[in-house]
């Protein structure tokens, strides 16, 4: 273990898509990609501490709420920035320009938002364990039903 991992905080681990238990292992197999299937591939367990990345079948359905909140927050932030820097008027199309630019921005950063949503979601349920080297990760195999996985 390098000394940097013990200094990684919750925010940097979550934004960096790191395992919430050890804050070292990467949650995703591949770098951010526009190929969404490849973008969302996760190892079955953290390569560093062994923490399972899927707690139960359909575990990541809740990320849609996180993604929605992030998208709304980002849209509000861009609207406020647009309002302050450029302004909104009923006499021209500045509001429509913001709508189109905001939509384009959300489409471009969608792969990263999807990953960030998963990282935030799993960090709600898995806490940092400073003794992760000594303690084994929780066994969640009774909550997994391989015949129902990816059955949507």
Coordinates of N, CA, C and O in Angstrom, one line a residue:
X1 N 0.8 -1.2 0.0 CA 0.0 0.0 0.0 C 0.9 1.2 0.0 O 1.8 1.3 0.8
X2 N 0.6 2.2 -0.9 CA 1.3 3.4 -0.8 C 0.7 4.3 0.2 O -0.4 4.2 0.6
X3 N 1.5 5.3 0.6 CA 1.1 6.2 1.7 C 0.0 7.1 1.2 O -0.8 7.7 2.0
X4 N -0.2 7.3 -0.1 CA -1.2 8.2 -0.7 C -2.6 7.7 -0.4 O -3.5 8.5 -0.2
X5 N -2.8 6.4 -0.4 CA -4.1 5.9 -0.3 C -4.8 6.2 1.1 O -6.0 6.4 1.2
X6 N -3.9 6.3 2.1 CA -4.5 6.6 3.4 C -4.9 8.1 3.5 O -5.6 8.4 4.4
X7 N -4.4 8.9 2.6 CA -4.7 10.3 2.6 C -5.9 10.6 1.7 O -6.4 11.7 1.7
X8 N -6.3 9.7 0.9 CA -7.5 9.9 0.0 C -8.7 10.0 0.8 O -9.1 9.1 1.5
X9 N -9.4 11.1 0.7 CA -10.7 11.3 1.4 C -11.9 10.8 0.7 O -11.8 10.3 -0.5
X10 N -13.0 11.0 1.3 CA -14.3 10.5 0.7 C -14.6 11.1 -0.6 O -14.9 10.5 -1.6
X11 N -14.4 12.5 -0.7 CA -14.8 13.2 -1.9 C -13.8 12.8 -3.1 O -14.3 12.5 -4.2
X12 N -12.5 12.8 -2.8 CA -11.6 12.4 -3.9 C -11.8 11.0 -4.3 O -11.7 10.6 -5.5
X13 N -12.1 10.1 -3.4 CA -12.3 8.7 -3.7 C -13.6 8.5 -4.6 O -13.6 7.8 -5.5
X14 N -14.7 9.2 -4.2 CA -15.9 9.1 -4.9 C -15.8 9.8 -6.3 O -16.2 9.2 -7.3
X15 N -15.3 11.0 -6.4 CA -15.1 11.6 -7.7 C -14.1 10.9 -8.6 O -14.3 10.9 -9.8
X16 N -13.2 10.2 -8.0 CA -12.2 9.4 -8.7 C -12.7 8.0 -9.0 O -12.0 7.2 -9.6
X17 N -13.9 7.7 -8.6 CA -14.5 6.4 -8.9 C -13.7 5.3 -8.3 O -13.3 4.3 -8.9
X18 N -13.3 5.4 -7.0 CA -12.6 4.4 -6.3 C -13.5 3.6 -5.3 O -14.5 4.1 -4.9
X19 N -13.0 2.5 -5.0 CA -13.7 1.6 -4.0 C -14.0 2.4 -2.7 O -13.0 2.9 -2.1
X20 N -15.2 2.4 -2.2 CA -15.5 3.2 -1.0 C -14.9 2.5 0.2 O -14.7 3.2 1.2
X21 N -14.7 1.2 0.2 CA -14.2 0.5 1.4 C -12.7 0.7 1.6 O -12.3 1.1 2.7
X22 N -11.9 0.6 0.6 CA -10.4 0.8 0.7 C -9.9 2.1 0.2 O -8.8 2.6 0.5
X23 N -10.7 2.8 -0.7 CA -10.4 4.0 -1.4 C -9.2 3.9 -2.3 O -8.5 4.9 -2.6
X24 N -8.8 2.7 -2.7 CA -7.7 2.4 -3.5 C -8.1 1.8 -4.9 O -7.7 2.3 -5.9
X25 N -8.9 0.8 -4.8 CA -9.2 0.0 -6.1 C -10.1 0.8 -7.0 O -11.0 1.6 -6.5
X26 N -10.0 0.6 -8.3 CA -10.8 1.3 -9.2 C -12.1 0.6 -9.4 O -12.2 -0.7 -9.4
X27 N -13.2 1.3 -9.4 CA -14.6 0.7 -9.6 C -14.9 0.2 -11.0 O -15.7 -0.6 -11.2
X28 N -14.2 0.8 -12.0 CA -14.5 0.5 -13.4 C -13.2 -0.2 -14.0 O -12.1 0.2 -13.7
X29 N -13.5 -1.1 -14.9 CA -12.4 -1.8 -15.6 C -11.7 -0.9 -16.7 O -10.5 -1.0 -16.9
X30 N -12.5 0.0 -17.3 CA -12.0 0.7 -18.5 C -12.0 2.2 -18.2 O -12.8 2.7 -17.3
X31 N -11.2 3.0 -18.9 CA -11.4 4.5 -18.7 C -12.7 5.0 -19.3 O -13.4 4.2 -20.0
X32 N -13.1 6.2 -19.0 CA -14.3 6.8 -19.5 C -14.3 6.7 -21.0 O -13.4 7.0 -21.7
X33 N -15.5 6.2 -21.6 CA -15.6 5.9 -23.0 C -17.0 6.3 -23.4 O -17.9 6.2 -22.7
X34 N -17.1 6.6 -24.7 CA -18.5 6.9 -25.2 C -19.2 5.6 -25.5 O -20.4 5.6 -25.7
X35 N -18.5 4.5 -25.5 CA -19.2 3.2 -25.7 C -19.7 2.8 -24.3 O -19.0 2.4 -23.4
X36 N -21.0 3.0 -24.1 CA -21.6 2.9 -22.8 C -21.5 1.6 -22.1 O -21.3 1.5 -20.9
X37 N -21.6 0.5 -22.9 CA -21.5 -0.8 -22.3 C -20.0 -1.0 -21.8 O -19.8 -1.5 -20.7
X38 N -19.1 -0.6 -22.5 CA -17.7 -0.7 -22.1 C -17.4 0.3 -20.9 O -16.6 0.0 -20.0
X39 N -18.0 1.4 -21.0 CA -17.9 2.5 -20.0 C -18.3 2.0 -18.6 O -17.7 2.4 -17.6
X40 N -19.4 1.2 -18.5 CA -19.9 0.8 -17.3 C -19.5 -0.6 -16.7 O -20.0 -1.0 -15.7
X41 N -18.5 -1.2 -17.4 CA -18.0 -2.5 -16.9 C -17.3 -2.4 -15.6 O -16.4 -1.5 -15.5
X42 N -17.7 -3.2 -14.7 CA -17.1 -3.1 -13.3 C -16.6 -4.5 -13.0 O -17.2 -5.5 -13.4
X43 N -15.5 -4.6 -12.2 CA -15.0 -5.9 -11.8 C -16.0 -6.5 -10.8 O -16.8 -5.7 -10.1
X44 N -16.1 -7.8 -10.6 CA -17.0 -8.4 -9.7 C -16.7 -8.0 -8.2 O -17.6 -7.7 -7.4
X45 N -15.4 -7.9 -8.0 CA -14.9 -7.5 -6.6 C -13.8 -6.4 -6.8 O -13.1 -6.4 -7.8
X46 N -13.6 -5.6 -5.8 CA -12.5 -4.7 -5.8 C -11.2 -5.4 -5.9 O -11.0 -6.4 -5.2
X47 N -10.3 -5.0 -6.8 CA -9.0 -5.7 -7.0 C -8.1 -5.6 -5.8 O -7.2 -6.3 -5.6
X48 N -8.3 -4.6 -4.9 CA -7.5 -4.3 -3.8 C -8.0 -5.0 -2.5 O -7.2 -5.7 -1.9
X49 N -9.2 -4.7 -2.2 CA -9.7 -5.2 -0.9 C -10.8 -6.4 -1.0 O -11.1 -6.9 0.0
X50 N -11.2 -6.7 -2.2 CA -12.2 -7.7 -2.4 C -13.6 -7.4 -2.2 O -14.5 -8.2 -2.2
X51 N -13.9 -6.1 -2.0 CA -15.3 -5.7 -1.8 C -16.1 -5.9 -3.0 O -15.8 -5.5 -4.1
X52 N -17.3 -6.6 -2.9 CA -18.1 -6.9 -4.0 C -18.7 -5.5 -4.6 O -19.0 -4.6 -3.8
X53 N -18.7 -5.4 -5.9 CA -19.2 -4.1 -6.5 C -20.7 -4.2 -6.7 O -21.3 -3.1 -6.9
X54 N -21.3 -5.3 -6.7 CA -22.8 -5.4 -6.9 C -23.3 -6.1 -5.6 O -23.0 -7.3 -5.4
X55 N -24.1 -5.4 -4.9 CA -24.6 -6.0 -3.6 C -25.7 -7.0 -3.8 O -25.9 -7.9 -3.0
X56 N -26.6 -6.7 -4.8 CA -27.7 -7.6 -5.1 C -28.2 -7.3 -6.5 O -27.7 -6.3 -7.1
X57 N -29.0 -8.2 -7.0 CA -29.5 -8.0 -8.3 C -30.3 -6.7 -8.4 O -31.1 -6.3 -7.6
X58 N -30.0 -5.9 -9.4 CA -30.6 -4.6 -9.6 C -30.1 -3.5 -8.7 O -30.8 -2.5 -8.5
X59 N -29.0 -3.7 -8.0 CA -28.4 -2.8 -7.1 C -28.3 -1.4 -7.6 O -28.6 -0.4 -6.9
X60 N -27.9 -1.2 -8.8 CA -27.6 0.1 -9.4 C -28.8 0.8 -10.0 O -28.7 1.8 -10.6
X61 N -30.0 0.3 -9.9 CA -31.2 1.0 -10.3 C -31.4 2.3 -9.6 O -31.9 3.3 -10.2
X62 N -30.9 2.4 -8.4 CA -31.0 3.6 -7.6 C -30.1 4.8 -8.2 O -30.3 5.9 -7.8
X63 N -29.2 4.4 -9.0 CA -28.3 5.5 -9.6 C -29.1 6.4 -10.4 O -28.6 7.5 -10.7
X64 N -30.2 6.0 -10.9 CA -31.0 7.0 -11.7 C -31.4 8.2 -10.9 O -31.5 9.3 -11.4
X65 N -31.7 8.0 -9.6 CA -32.0 9.2 -8.8 C -30.8 10.1 -8.6 O -30.9 11.3 -8.6
X66 N -29.7 9.5 -8.4 CA -28.4 10.2 -8.2 C -28.1 11.0 -9.5 O -27.8 12.2 -9.5
X67 N -28.2 10.3 -10.6 CA -27.9 10.9 -11.9 C -28.9 12.1 -12.2 O -28.5 13.1 -12.7
X68 N -30.1 11.9 -11.8 CA -31.1 13.0 -12.0 C -30.7 14.2 -11.1 O -30.8 15.3 -11.6
X69 N -30.4 14.0 -9.9 CA -30.0 15.1 -9.0 C -28.7 15.8 -9.5 O -28.7 17.0 -9.5
X70 N -27.8 15.0 -10.0 CA -26.6 15.6 -10.6 C -26.9 16.5 -11.8 O -26.4 17.6 -12.0
X71 N -27.8 15.9 -12.6 CA -28.1 16.6 -13.9 C -28.9 17.9 -13.6 O -28.6 19.0 -14.2
X72 N -29.8 17.9 -12.6 CA -30.6 19.1 -12.2 C -29.6 20.1 -11.6 O -29.7 21.3 -12.0
X73 N -28.7 19.7 -10.7 CA -27.8 20.6 -10.1 C -26.8 21.2 -11.2 O -26.6 22.4 -11.1
X74 N -26.4 20.5 -12.1 CA -25.5 21.0 -13.1 C -26.3 22.0 -14.0 O -25.8 23.0 -14.4
X75 N -27.5 21.6 -14.4 CA -28.3 22.5 -15.2 C -28.6 23.8 -14.5 O -28.6 24.9 -15.1
X76 N -28.9 23.8 -13.2 CA -29.1 25.0 -12.4 C -27.9 25.8 -12.4 O -27.9 27.1 -12.5
X77 N -26.7 25.2 -12.2 CA -25.4 25.9 -12.1 C -25.1 26.6 -13.5 O -24.7 27.7 -13.5
X78 N -25.4 25.9 -14.6 CA -25.1 26.5 -15.9 C -26.1 27.6 -16.1 O -25.7 28.6 -16.8
X79 N -27.4 27.5 -15.7 CA -28.3 28.5 -15.9 C -27.9 29.8 -15.1 O -28.0 30.9 -15.6
X80 N -27.5 29.6 -13.8 CA -27.1 30.8 -13.0 C -25.9 31.4 -13.7 O -25.8 32.6 -13.8
X81 N -24.9 30.6 -14.1 CA -23.7 31.2 -14.8 C -24.1 31.9 -16.0 O -23.6 33.0 -16.3
X82 N -25.0 31.4 -16.8 CA -25.5 32.0 -18.0 C -26.2 33.3 -17.7 O -26.0 34.4 -18.3
X83 N -27.0 33.3 -16.7 CA -27.8 34.5 -16.2 C -26.8 35.6 -15.8 O -27.0 36.8 -16.2
X84 N -25.8 35.2 -15.1 CA -24.9 36.2 -14.6 C -24.0 36.8 -15.7 O -23.7 38.0 -15.8
X85 N -23.5 35.9 -16.5 CA -22.5 36.3 -17.5 C -23.1 36.9 -18.8 O -22.6 37.8 -19.4
X86 N -24.3 36.3 -19.2 CA -24.9 36.7 -20.5 C -26.2 37.3 -20.3 O -26.6 38.3 -21.0
X87 N -27.0 36.8 -19.4 CA -28.3 37.4 -19.1 C -29.4 36.6 -19.9 O -29.1 35.9 -20.9
X88 N -30.6 36.8 -19.5 CA -31.8 36.2 -20.1 C -32.7 37.4 -20.5 O -32.9 38.3 -19.8
X89 N -33.2 37.3 -21.7 CA -34.1 38.3 -22.2 C -35.2 37.7 -23.0 O -35.1 36.7 -23.6
X90 N -36.4 38.4 -23.0 CA -37.5 37.9 -23.7 C -37.5 38.5 -25.2 O -38.3 38.1 -26.0
X91 N -36.6 39.4 -25.4 CA -36.5 40.0 -26.7 C -35.6 39.2 -27.7 O -35.6 39.6 -28.9
X92 N -34.9 38.3 -27.3 CA -34.0 37.5 -28.2 C -34.0 36.0 -27.8 O -34.8 35.6 -26.9
X93 N -33.1 35.3 -28.4 CA -33.1 33.8 -28.1 C -32.0 33.3 -27.2 O -31.6 32.2 -27.2
X94 N -31.6 34.2 -26.3 CA -30.5 33.8 -25.3 C -30.9 32.6 -24.5 O -30.1 31.7 -24.2
X95 N -32.2 32.5 -24.1 CA -32.6 31.4 -23.3 C -32.5 30.1 -24.1 O -32.1 29.1 -23.6
X96 N -32.9 30.1 -25.4 CA -32.8 28.9 -26.2 C -31.4 28.5 -26.4 O -31.1 27.3 -26.5
X97 N -30.5 29.5 -26.6 CA -29.1 29.2 -26.7 C -28.6 28.4 -25.5 O -27.9 27.4 -25.6
X98 N -29.0 28.9 -24.3 CA -28.6 28.2 -23.0 C -29.2 26.8 -23.1 O -28.5 25.8 -22.7
X99 N -30.4 26.6 -23.4 CA -31.1 25.3 -23.5 C -30.3 24.3 -24.4 O -29.9 23.2 -24.0
X100 N -29.9 24.8 -25.6 CA -29.2 23.9 -26.5 C -27.7 23.6 -26.0 O -27.2 22.5 -26.1
X101 N -27.1 24.7 -25.5 CA -25.7 24.5 -24.9 C -25.7 23.6 -23.7 O -24.9 22.7 -23.6
X102 N -26.7 23.7 -22.9 CA -26.8 22.9 -21.7 C -27.1 21.4 -22.1 O -26.5 20.5 -21.5
X103 N -28.0 21.2 -23.0 CA -28.3 19.9 -23.5 C -27.1 19.2 -24.1 O -26.8 18.1 -23.8
X104 N -26.3 20.0 -24.9 CA -25.1 19.4 -25.5 C -24.1 19.1 -24.4 O -23.4 18.0 -24.5
X105 N -23.9 19.9 -23.4 CA -23.0 19.7 -22.3 C -23.4 18.4 -21.6 O -22.5 17.5 -21.3
X106 N -24.7 18.2 -21.3 CA -25.1 17.0 -20.6 C -24.9 15.8 -21.4 O -24.6 14.7 -20.9
X107 N -25.1 15.8 -22.7 CA -24.8 14.7 -23.6 C -23.4 14.3 -23.6 O -23.0 13.1 -23.5
X108 N -22.5 15.3 -23.7 CA -21.1 15.1 -23.7 C -20.5 14.5 -22.4 O -19.7 13.6 -22.5
X109 N -21.0 14.9 -21.3 CA -20.5 14.4 -20.0 C -21.3 13.3 -19.5 O -21.1 12.8 -18.4
X110 N -22.3 12.8 -20.2 CA -23.2 11.7 -19.8 C -22.4 10.4 -19.3 O -22.7 9.8 -18.3
X111 N -21.4 10.0 -20.1 CA -20.6 8.8 -19.6 C -20.0 9.0 -18.3 O -20.0 8.1 -17.4
X112 N -19.4 10.2 -18.0 CA -18.8 10.4 -16.7 C -19.9 10.6 -15.7 O -19.7 10.1 -14.5
X113 N -21.0 11.2 -16.0 CA -22.1 11.3 -15.0 C -22.6 9.9 -14.6 O -23.0 9.7 -13.4
X114 N -22.7 9.0 -15.5 CA -23.2 7.7 -15.2 C -22.2 7.0 -14.2 O -22.7 6.3 -13.3
X115 N -21.0 7.1 -14.5 CA -20.0 6.5 -13.6 C -20.0 7.1 -12.2 O -19.9 6.5 -11.2
X116 N -20.0 8.4 -12.2 CA -20.1 9.2 -10.9 C -21.3 8.8 -10.1 O -21.2 8.6 -8.9
X117 N -22.4 8.6 -10.8 CA -23.7 8.2 -10.1 C -23.5 6.8 -9.4 O -23.9 6.6 -8.3
X118 N -22.9 5.9 -10.1 CA -22.6 4.6 -9.5 C -21.6 4.7 -8.3 O -21.8 4.0 -7.3
X119 N -20.6 5.5 -8.5 CA -19.7 5.7 -7.4 C -20.3 6.3 -6.2 O -20.1 5.8 -5.0
X120 N -21.2 7.3 -6.4 CA -21.9 7.9 -5.2 C -22.9 6.9 -4.6 O -22.9 6.7 -3.4
X121 N -23.6 6.1 -5.5 CA -24.6 5.2 -5.0 C -23.9 4.1 -4.1 O -24.4 3.8 -3.0
X122 N -22.8 3.5 -4.6 CA -22.2 2.4 -3.8 C -21.6 3.0 -2.5 O -21.5 2.3 -1.5
X123 N -21.2 4.3 -2.5 CA -20.6 4.9 -1.3 C -21.7 5.1 -0.3 O -21.3 5.3 0.9
X124 N -22.9 5.2 -0.7 CA -24.0 5.3 0.3 C -24.1 4.0 1.2 O -24.5 4.0 2.3
X125 N -23.8 2.8 0.6 CA -24.0 1.6 1.2 C -22.7 0.9 1.7 O -22.8 0.0 2.6
X126 N -21.6 1.3 1.2 CA -20.3 0.7 1.7 C -19.5 1.8 2.3 O -19.2 2.8 1.7
X127 N -19.1 1.6 3.5 CA -18.4 2.6 4.3 C -16.9 2.3 4.2 O -16.5 1.1 4.1
X128 N -16.1 3.3 4.4 CA -14.6 3.2 4.5 C -14.3 2.4 5.7 O -14.8 2.6 6.8
X129 N -13.4 1.5 5.5 CA -12.9 0.6 6.6 C -11.4 0.8 6.7 O -10.6 0.3 5.9
X130 N -10.9 1.5 7.8 CA -9.5 1.7 7.9 C -8.7 0.4 8.1 O -7.5 0.3 7.8
X131 N -9.4 -0.6 8.6 CA -8.8 -1.9 8.8 C -9.1 -2.9 7.7 O -9.2 -4.1 7.9
X132 N -9.3 -2.4 6.5 CA -9.7 -3.3 5.4 C -8.7 -4.4 5.1 O -9.0 -5.4 4.6
X133 N -7.4 -4.2 5.4 CA -6.4 -5.2 5.2 C -6.5 -6.4 6.1 O -6.2 -7.5 5.8
X134 N -7.1 -6.1 7.3 CA -7.2 -7.2 8.3 C -8.6 -7.9 8.2 O -8.7 -9.1 8.2
X135 N -9.7 -7.1 8.0 CA -11.0 -7.6 7.9 C -11.4 -7.9 6.5 O -11.0 -7.2 5.6
X136 N -12.1 -9.0 6.3 CA -12.5 -9.4 5.0 C -13.8 -8.6 4.6 O -14.5 -8.2 5.5
X137 N -14.0 -8.5 3.3 CA -15.2 -7.8 2.9 C -16.4 -8.7 3.2 O -16.3 -9.9 3.2
X138 N -17.5 -8.0 3.4 CA -18.8 -8.7 3.7 C -19.2 -9.6 2.5 O -19.1 -9.2 1.4
X139 N -19.6 -10.8 2.8 CA -20.1 -11.8 1.8 C -21.6 -11.4 1.5 O -22.4 -11.5 2.4
X140 N -21.8 -11.1 0.3 CA -23.2 -10.8 -0.2 C -23.8 -11.8 -1.1 O -24.8 -11.5 -1.8
X141 N -23.1 -13.0 -1.2 CA -23.5 -14.0 -2.2 C -25.0 -14.4 -2.0 O -25.6 -14.8 -3.0
X142 N -25.5 -14.4 -0.8 CA -26.9 -14.8 -0.6 C -27.9 -13.8 -1.3 O -29.0 -14.2 -1.5
X143 N -27.5 -12.6 -1.6 CA -28.4 -11.6 -2.2 C -28.2 -11.6 -3.7 O -29.0 -10.9 -4.4
X144 N -27.3 -12.4 -4.2 CA -27.1 -12.4 -5.7 C -27.8 -13.6 -6.3 O -27.6 -14.7 -5.8
X145 N -28.5 -13.5 -7.3 CA -29.1 -14.6 -8.0 C -28.7 -14.5 -9.5 O -29.2 -13.7 -10.2
X146 N -27.7 -15.3 -9.8 CA -27.1 -15.1 -11.1 C -28.1 -15.4 -12.3 O -27.9 -14.9 -13.4
X147 N -29.1 -16.1 -12.0 CA -30.1 -16.4 -13.1 C -30.9 -15.1 -13.3 O -31.6 -15.0 -14.4
X148 N -31.0 -14.2 -12.4 CA -31.8 -13.0 -12.5 C -30.9 -11.8 -12.9 O -31.4 -10.7 -13.2
X149 N -29.6 -11.9 -12.9 CA -28.7 -10.8 -13.2 C -28.9 -10.4 -14.7 O -29.0 -11.3 -15.6
X150 N -28.9 -9.2 -15.0 CA -29.0 -8.6 -16.3 C -30.3 -9.1 -17.0 O -30.3 -9.3 -18.2
X151 N -31.3 -9.3 -16.2 CA -32.6 -9.9 -16.7 C -33.6 -8.7 -16.8 O -34.6 -8.7 -16.1
X152 N -33.4 -7.8 -17.7 CA -34.3 -6.7 -17.8 C -34.7 -6.5 -19.2 O -34.6 -6.3 -20.2

